[in-house]
PDB file of C-alpha atoms in Angstrom:
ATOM      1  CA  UNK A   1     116.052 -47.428  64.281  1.00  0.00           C
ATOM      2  CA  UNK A   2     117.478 -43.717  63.861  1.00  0.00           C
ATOM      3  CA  UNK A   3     120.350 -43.389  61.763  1.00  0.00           C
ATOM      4  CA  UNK A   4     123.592 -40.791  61.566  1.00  0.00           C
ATOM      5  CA  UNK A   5     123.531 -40.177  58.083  1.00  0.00           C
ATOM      6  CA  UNK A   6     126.355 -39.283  55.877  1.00  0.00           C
ATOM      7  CA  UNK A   7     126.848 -38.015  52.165  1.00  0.00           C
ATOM      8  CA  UNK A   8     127.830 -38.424  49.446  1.00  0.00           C
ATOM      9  CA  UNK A   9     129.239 -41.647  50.161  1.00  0.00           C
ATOM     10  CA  UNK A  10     132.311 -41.515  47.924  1.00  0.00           C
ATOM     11  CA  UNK A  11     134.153 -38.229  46.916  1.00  0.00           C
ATOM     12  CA  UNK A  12     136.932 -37.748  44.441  1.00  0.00           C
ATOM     13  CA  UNK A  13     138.603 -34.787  44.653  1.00  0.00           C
ATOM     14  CA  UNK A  14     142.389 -33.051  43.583  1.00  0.00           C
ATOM     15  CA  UNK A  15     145.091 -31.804  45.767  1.00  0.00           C
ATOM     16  CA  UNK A  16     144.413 -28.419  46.878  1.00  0.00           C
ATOM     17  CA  UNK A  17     140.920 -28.850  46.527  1.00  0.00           C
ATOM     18  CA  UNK A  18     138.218 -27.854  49.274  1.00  0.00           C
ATOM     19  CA  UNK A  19     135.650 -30.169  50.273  1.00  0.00           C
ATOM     20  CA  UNK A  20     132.846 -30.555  52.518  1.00  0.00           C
ATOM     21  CA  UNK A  21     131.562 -33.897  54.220  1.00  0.00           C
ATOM     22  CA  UNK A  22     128.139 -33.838  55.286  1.00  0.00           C
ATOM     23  CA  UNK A  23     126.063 -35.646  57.953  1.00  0.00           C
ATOM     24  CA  UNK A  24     122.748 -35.512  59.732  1.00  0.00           C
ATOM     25  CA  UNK A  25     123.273 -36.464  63.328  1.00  0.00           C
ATOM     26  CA  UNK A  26     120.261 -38.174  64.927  1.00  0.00           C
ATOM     27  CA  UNK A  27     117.789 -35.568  65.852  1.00  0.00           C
ATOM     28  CA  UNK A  28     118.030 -35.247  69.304  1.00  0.00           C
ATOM     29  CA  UNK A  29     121.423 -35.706  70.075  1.00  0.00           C
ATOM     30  CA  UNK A  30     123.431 -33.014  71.317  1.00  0.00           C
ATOM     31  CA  UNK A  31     127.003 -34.481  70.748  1.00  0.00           C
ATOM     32  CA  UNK A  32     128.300 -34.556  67.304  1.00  0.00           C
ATOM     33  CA  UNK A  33     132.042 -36.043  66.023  1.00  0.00           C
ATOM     34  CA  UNK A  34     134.258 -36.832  63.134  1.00  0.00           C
ATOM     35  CA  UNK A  35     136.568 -39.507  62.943  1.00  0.00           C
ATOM     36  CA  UNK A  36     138.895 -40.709  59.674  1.00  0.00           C
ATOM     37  CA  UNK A  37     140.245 -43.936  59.073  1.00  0.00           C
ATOM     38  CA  UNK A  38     142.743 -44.505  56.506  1.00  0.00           C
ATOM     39  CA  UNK A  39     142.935 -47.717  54.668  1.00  0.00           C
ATOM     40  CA  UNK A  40     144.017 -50.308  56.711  1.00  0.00           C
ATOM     41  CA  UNK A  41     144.828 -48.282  60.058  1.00  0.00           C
ATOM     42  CA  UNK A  42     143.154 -47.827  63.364  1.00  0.00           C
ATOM     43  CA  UNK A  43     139.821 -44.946  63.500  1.00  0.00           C
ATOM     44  CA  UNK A  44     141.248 -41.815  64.523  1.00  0.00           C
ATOM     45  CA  UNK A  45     139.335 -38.954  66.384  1.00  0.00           C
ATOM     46  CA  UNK A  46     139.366 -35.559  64.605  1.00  0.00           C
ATOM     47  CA  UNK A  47     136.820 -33.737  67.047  1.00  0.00           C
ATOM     48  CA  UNK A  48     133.938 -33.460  68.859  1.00  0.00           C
ATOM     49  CA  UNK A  49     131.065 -30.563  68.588  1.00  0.00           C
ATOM     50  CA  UNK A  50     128.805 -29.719  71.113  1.00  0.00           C
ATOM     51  CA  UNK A  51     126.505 -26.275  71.620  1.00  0.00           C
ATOM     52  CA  UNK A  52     127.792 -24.984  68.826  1.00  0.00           C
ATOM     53  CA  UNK A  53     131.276 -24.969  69.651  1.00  0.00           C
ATOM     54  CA  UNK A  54     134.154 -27.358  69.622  1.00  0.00           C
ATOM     55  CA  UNK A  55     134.949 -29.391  72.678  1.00  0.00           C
ATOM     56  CA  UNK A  56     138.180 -31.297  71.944  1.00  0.00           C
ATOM     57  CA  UNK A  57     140.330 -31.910  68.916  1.00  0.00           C
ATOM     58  CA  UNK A  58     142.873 -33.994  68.203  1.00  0.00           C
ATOM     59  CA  UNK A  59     145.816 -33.186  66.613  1.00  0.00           C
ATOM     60  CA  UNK A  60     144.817 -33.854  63.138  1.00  0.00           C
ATOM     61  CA  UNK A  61     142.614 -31.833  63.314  1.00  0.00           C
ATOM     62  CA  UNK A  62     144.733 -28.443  62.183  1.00  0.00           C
ATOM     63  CA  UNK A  63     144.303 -25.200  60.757  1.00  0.00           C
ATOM     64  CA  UNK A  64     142.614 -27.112  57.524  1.00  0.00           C
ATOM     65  CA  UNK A  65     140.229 -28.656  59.408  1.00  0.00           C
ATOM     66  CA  UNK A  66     136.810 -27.091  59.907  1.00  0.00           C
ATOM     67  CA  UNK A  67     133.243 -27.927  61.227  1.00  0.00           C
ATOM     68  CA  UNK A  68     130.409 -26.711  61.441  1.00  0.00           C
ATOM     69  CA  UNK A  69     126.206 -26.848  62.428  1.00  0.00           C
ATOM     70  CA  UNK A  70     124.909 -25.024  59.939  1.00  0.00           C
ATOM     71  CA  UNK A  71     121.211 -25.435  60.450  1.00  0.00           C
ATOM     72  CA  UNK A  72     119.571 -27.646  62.957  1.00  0.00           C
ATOM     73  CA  UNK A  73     119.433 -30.819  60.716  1.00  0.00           C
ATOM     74  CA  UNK A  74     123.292 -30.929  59.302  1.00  0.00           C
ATOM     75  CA  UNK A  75     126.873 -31.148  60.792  1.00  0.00           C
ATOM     76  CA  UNK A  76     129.943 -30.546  58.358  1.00  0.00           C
ATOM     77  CA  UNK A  77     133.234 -30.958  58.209  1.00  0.00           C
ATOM     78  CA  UNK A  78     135.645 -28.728  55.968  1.00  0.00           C
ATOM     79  CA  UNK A  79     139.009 -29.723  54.673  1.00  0.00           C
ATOM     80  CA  UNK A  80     140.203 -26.180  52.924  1.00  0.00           C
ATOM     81  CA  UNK A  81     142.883 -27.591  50.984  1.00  0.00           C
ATOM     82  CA  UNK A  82     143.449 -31.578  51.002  1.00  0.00           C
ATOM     83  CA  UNK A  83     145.954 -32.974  50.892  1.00  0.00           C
ATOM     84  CA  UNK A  84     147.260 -36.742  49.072  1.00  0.00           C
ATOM     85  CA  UNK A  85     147.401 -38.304  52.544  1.00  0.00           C
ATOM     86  CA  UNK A  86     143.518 -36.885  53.589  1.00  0.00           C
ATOM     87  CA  UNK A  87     142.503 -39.925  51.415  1.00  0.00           C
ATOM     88  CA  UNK A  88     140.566 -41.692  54.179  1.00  0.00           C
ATOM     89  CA  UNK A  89     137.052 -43.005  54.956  1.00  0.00           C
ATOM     90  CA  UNK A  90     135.829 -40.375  57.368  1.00  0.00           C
ATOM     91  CA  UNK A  91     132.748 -41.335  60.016  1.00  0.00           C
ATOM     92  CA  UNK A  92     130.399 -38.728  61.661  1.00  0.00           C
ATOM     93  CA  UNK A  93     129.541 -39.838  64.806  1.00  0.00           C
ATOM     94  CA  UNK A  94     126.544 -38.641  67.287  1.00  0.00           C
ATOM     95  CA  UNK A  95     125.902 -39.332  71.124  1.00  0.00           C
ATOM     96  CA  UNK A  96     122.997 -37.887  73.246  1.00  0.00           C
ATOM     97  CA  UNK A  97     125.047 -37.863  76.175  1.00  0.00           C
ATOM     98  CA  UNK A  98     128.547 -36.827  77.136  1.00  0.00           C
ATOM     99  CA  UNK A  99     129.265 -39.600  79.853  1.00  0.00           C
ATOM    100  CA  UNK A 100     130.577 -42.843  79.387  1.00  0.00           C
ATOM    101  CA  UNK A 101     127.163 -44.397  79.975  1.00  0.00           C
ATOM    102  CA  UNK A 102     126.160 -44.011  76.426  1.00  0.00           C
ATOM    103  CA  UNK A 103     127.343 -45.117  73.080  1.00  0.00           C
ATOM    104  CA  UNK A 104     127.887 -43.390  70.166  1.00  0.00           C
ATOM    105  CA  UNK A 105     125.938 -44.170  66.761  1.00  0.00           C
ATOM    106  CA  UNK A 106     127.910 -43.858  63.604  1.00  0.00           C
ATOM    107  CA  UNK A 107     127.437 -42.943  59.780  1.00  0.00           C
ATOM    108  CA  UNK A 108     128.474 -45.337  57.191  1.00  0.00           C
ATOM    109  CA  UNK A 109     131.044 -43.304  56.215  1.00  0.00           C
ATOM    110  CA  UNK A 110     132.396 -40.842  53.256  1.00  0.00           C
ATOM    111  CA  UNK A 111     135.376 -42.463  51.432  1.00  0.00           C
ATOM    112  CA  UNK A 112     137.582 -39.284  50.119  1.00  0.00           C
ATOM    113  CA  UNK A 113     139.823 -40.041  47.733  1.00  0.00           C
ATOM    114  CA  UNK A 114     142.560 -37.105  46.475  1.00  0.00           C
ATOM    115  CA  UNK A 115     144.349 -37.096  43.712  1.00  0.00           C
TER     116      UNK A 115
ATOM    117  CA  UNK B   1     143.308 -43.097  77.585  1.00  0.00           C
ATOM    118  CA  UNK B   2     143.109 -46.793  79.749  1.00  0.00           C
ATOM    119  CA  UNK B   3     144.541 -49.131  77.789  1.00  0.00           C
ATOM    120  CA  UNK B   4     142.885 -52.504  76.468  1.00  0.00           C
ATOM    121  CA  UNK B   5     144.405 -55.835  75.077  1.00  0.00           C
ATOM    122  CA  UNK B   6     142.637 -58.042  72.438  1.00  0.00           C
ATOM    123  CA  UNK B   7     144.061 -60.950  70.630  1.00  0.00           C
ATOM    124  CA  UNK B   8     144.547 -60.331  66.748  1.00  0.00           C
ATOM    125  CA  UNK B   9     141.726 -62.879  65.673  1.00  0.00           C
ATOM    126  CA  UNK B  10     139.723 -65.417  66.874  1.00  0.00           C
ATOM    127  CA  UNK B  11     137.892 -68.131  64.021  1.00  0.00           C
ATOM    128  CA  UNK B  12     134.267 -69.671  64.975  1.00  0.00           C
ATOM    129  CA  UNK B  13     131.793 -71.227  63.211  1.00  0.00           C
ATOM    130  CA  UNK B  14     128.234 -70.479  62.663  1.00  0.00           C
ATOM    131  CA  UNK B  15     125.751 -70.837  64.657  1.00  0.00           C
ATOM    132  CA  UNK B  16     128.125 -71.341  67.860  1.00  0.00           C
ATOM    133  CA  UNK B  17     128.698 -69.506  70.908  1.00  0.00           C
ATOM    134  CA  UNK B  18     132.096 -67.326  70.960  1.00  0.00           C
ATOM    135  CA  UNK B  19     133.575 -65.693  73.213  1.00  0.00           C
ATOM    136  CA  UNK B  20     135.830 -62.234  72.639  1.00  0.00           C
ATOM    137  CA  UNK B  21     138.283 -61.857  75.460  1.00  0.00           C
ATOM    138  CA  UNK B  22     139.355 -58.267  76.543  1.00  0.00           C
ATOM    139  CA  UNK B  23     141.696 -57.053  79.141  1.00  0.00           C
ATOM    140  CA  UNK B  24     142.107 -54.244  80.761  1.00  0.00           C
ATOM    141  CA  UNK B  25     144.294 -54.342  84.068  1.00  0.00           C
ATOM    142  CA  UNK B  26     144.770 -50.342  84.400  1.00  0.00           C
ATOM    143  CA  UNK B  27     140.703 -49.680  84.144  1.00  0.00           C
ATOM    144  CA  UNK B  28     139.885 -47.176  86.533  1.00  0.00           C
ATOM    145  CA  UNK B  29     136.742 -47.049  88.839  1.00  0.00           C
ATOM    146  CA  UNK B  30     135.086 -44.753  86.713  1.00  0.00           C
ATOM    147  CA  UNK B  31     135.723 -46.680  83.199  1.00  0.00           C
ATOM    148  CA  UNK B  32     132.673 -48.127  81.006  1.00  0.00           C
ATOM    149  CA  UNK B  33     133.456 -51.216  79.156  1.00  0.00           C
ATOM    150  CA  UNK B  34     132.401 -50.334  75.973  1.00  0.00           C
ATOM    151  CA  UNK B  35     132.507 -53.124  72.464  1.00  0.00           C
ATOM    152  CA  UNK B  36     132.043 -51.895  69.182  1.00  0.00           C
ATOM    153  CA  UNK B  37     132.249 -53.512  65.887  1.00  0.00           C
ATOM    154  CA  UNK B  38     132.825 -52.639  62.193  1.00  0.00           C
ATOM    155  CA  UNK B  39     131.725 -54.511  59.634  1.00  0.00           C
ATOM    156  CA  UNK B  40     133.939 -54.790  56.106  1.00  0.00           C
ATOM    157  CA  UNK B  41     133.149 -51.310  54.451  1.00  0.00           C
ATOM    158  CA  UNK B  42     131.118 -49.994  57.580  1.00  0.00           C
ATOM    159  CA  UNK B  43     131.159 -47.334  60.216  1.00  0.00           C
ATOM    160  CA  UNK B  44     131.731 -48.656  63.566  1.00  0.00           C
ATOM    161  CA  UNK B  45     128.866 -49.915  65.389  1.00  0.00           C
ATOM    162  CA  UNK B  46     127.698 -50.012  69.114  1.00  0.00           C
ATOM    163  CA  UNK B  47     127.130 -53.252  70.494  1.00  0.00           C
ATOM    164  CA  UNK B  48     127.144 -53.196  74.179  1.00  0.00           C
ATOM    165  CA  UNK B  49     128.507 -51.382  77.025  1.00  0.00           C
ATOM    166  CA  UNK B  50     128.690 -52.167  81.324  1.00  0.00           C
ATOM    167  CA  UNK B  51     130.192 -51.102  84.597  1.00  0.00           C
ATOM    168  CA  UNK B  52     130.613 -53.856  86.670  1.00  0.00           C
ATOM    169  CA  UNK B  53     127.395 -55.999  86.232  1.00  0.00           C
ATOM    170  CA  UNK B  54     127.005 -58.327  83.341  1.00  0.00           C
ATOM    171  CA  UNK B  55     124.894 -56.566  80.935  1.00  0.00           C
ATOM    172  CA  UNK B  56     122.513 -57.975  78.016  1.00  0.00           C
ATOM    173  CA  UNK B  57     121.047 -56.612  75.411  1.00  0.00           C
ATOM    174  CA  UNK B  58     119.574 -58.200  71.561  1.00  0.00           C
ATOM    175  CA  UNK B  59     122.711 -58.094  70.052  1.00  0.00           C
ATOM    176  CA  UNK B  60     125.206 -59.679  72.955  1.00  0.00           C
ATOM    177  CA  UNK B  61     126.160 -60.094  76.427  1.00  0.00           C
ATOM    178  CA  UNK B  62     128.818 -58.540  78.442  1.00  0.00           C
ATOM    179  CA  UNK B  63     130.471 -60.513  81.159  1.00  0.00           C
ATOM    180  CA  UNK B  64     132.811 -58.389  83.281  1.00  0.00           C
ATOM    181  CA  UNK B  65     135.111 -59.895  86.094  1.00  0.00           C
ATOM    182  CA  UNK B  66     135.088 -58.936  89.547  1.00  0.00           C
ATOM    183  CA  UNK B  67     137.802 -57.097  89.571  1.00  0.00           C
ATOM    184  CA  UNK B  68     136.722 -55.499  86.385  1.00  0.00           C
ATOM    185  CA  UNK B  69     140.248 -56.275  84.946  1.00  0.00           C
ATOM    186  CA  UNK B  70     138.652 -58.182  82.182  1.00  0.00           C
ATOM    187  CA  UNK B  71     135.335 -58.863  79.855  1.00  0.00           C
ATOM    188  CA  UNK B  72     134.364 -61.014  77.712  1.00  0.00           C
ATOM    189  CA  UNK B  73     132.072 -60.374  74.990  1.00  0.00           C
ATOM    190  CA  UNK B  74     129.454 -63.136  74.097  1.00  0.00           C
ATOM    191  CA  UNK B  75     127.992 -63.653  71.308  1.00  0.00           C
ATOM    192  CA  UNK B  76     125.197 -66.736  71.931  1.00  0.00           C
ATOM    193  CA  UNK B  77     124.810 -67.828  67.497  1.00  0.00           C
ATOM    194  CA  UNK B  78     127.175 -66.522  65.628  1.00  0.00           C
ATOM    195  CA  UNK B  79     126.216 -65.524  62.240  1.00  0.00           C
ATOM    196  CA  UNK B  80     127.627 -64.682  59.067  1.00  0.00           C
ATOM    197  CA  UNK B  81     126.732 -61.471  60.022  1.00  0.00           C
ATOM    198  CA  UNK B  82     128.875 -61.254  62.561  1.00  0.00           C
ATOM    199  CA  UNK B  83     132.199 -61.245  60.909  1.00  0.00           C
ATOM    200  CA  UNK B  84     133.660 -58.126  61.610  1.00  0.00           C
ATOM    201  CA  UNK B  85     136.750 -56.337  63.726  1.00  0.00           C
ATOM    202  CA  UNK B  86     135.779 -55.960  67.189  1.00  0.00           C
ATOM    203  CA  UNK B  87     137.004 -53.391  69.561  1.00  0.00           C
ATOM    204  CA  UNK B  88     137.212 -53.006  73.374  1.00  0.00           C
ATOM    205  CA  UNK B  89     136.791 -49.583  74.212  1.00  0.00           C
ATOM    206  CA  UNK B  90     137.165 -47.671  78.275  1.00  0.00           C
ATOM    207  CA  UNK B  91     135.547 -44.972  78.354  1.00  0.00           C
ATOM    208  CA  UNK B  92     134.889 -42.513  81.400  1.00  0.00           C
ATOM    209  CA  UNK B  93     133.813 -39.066  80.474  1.00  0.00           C
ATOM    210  CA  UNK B  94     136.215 -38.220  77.712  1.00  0.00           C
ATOM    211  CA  UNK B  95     134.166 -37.787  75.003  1.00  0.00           C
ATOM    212  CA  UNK B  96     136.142 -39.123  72.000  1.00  0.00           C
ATOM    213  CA  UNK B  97     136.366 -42.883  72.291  1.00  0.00           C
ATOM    214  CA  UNK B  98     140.113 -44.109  71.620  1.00  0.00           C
ATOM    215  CA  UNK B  99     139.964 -47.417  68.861  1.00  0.00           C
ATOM    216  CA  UNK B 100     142.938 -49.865  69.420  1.00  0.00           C
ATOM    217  CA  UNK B 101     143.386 -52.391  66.355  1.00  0.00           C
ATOM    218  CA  UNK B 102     140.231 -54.878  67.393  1.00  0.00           C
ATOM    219  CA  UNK B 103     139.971 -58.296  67.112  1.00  0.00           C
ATOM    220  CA  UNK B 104     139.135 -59.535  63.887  1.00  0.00           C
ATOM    221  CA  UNK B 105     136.055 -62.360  64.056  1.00  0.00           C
ATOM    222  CA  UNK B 106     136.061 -64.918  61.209  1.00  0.00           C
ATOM    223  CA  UNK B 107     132.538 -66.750  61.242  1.00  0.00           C
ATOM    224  CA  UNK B 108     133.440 -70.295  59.175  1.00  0.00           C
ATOM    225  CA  UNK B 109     129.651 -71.354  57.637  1.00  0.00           C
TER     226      UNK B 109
END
């Protein structure tokens, strides 16, 4: 069965610090997400990608926040400077369709940890 | 977002039947019923998804009232497997889905 997947699976990084999250989205999907979910609490949307653009963000998802398709294969998301409360396990997320007919498949997750 | 309401936890034991409860008395006509799950350390997973006709599929089955203000989720053998947090989901054609807290499903061996 196809797979959204996500590395590295753990990343330790210090305040300040960028870092990028990687995925590959299932190859023909069109729809691409992020979503974080600190320890304990609910999944949060950050934002959702489609034809090269973003569609909608949440608020989160501020000026620190970045993502990008840089190939046809990958999907990234950019935190430019993290911060002690980004610590979170974020989940890429991919959907071939926008409507709510379809599901969405999800990566196993990147746990980022800042110290 | 349409809001849903799922009790905190529900216990059952392997190999049974159980049967997650969801309501959802503000759906609108245009709302899926969608039920994911996440498994301890996992992303969230798709499981199952309907209208307004019960809907199967390898993993569960969906049954949705008639006045589609509630579903249940069915799961026929409950495994070990199967312990997770599960989460009622509407979704029209927002893309983001919105997770509430889930139901947490203990399977007892």
């Amino acid at each position: 069965e196809p797979e959204v997947t996500q590395t590295p699976s753990h990343q330790v990084t210090q305040m300040g610090q960028e870092v990028i999250l990687r995925c590959v989205p299932i190859s023909n999907h069109l729809y691409f997400y992020w979503y974080r979910q600190i320890l304990g609490q609910k999944v949060e949307f950050l934002v959702s990608f489609y034809n090269n653009e973003i569609s909608e963000k949440s608020e989160i998802f501020d000026d620190q926040f970045s993502v990008e398709r840089p190939d046809g294969s990958n999907f990234t998301l950019k935190i430019r400077s993290t911060k002690l409360e980004d610590s979170a396990m974020y989940f890429c997320a991919s959907s071939q369709y926008r409507a709510g007919n379809y599901g969405y498949t999800f990566g196993s997750g990147t746990r980022l940890t800042v110290v | 977002d349409a809001k849903t309401t799922q009790p905190n936890s529900m216990e059952s034991n392997e190999e049974e039947p159980v049967h997650l409860p969801c309501n959802h008395s503000t759906i609108s006509g245009t709302d899926y019923i969608h039920w994911y799950r996440q498994l301890p350390s996992q992303g969230p997973e798709y499981v199952i998804h309907g209208l307004t006709s019960n809907v199967n599929n390898r993993m569960a089955s969906l049954a949705i009232a008639e006045d589609r203000k509630s579903s249940t989720l069915i799961l026929h053998r409950a495994t070990l497997r199967d312990a997770a947090v599960y989460y009622c989901i509407l979704r029209n054609g927002s893309e983001k889905l919105v997770f509430g807290k889930g139901m947490k499903l203990t399977v007892n061996p």
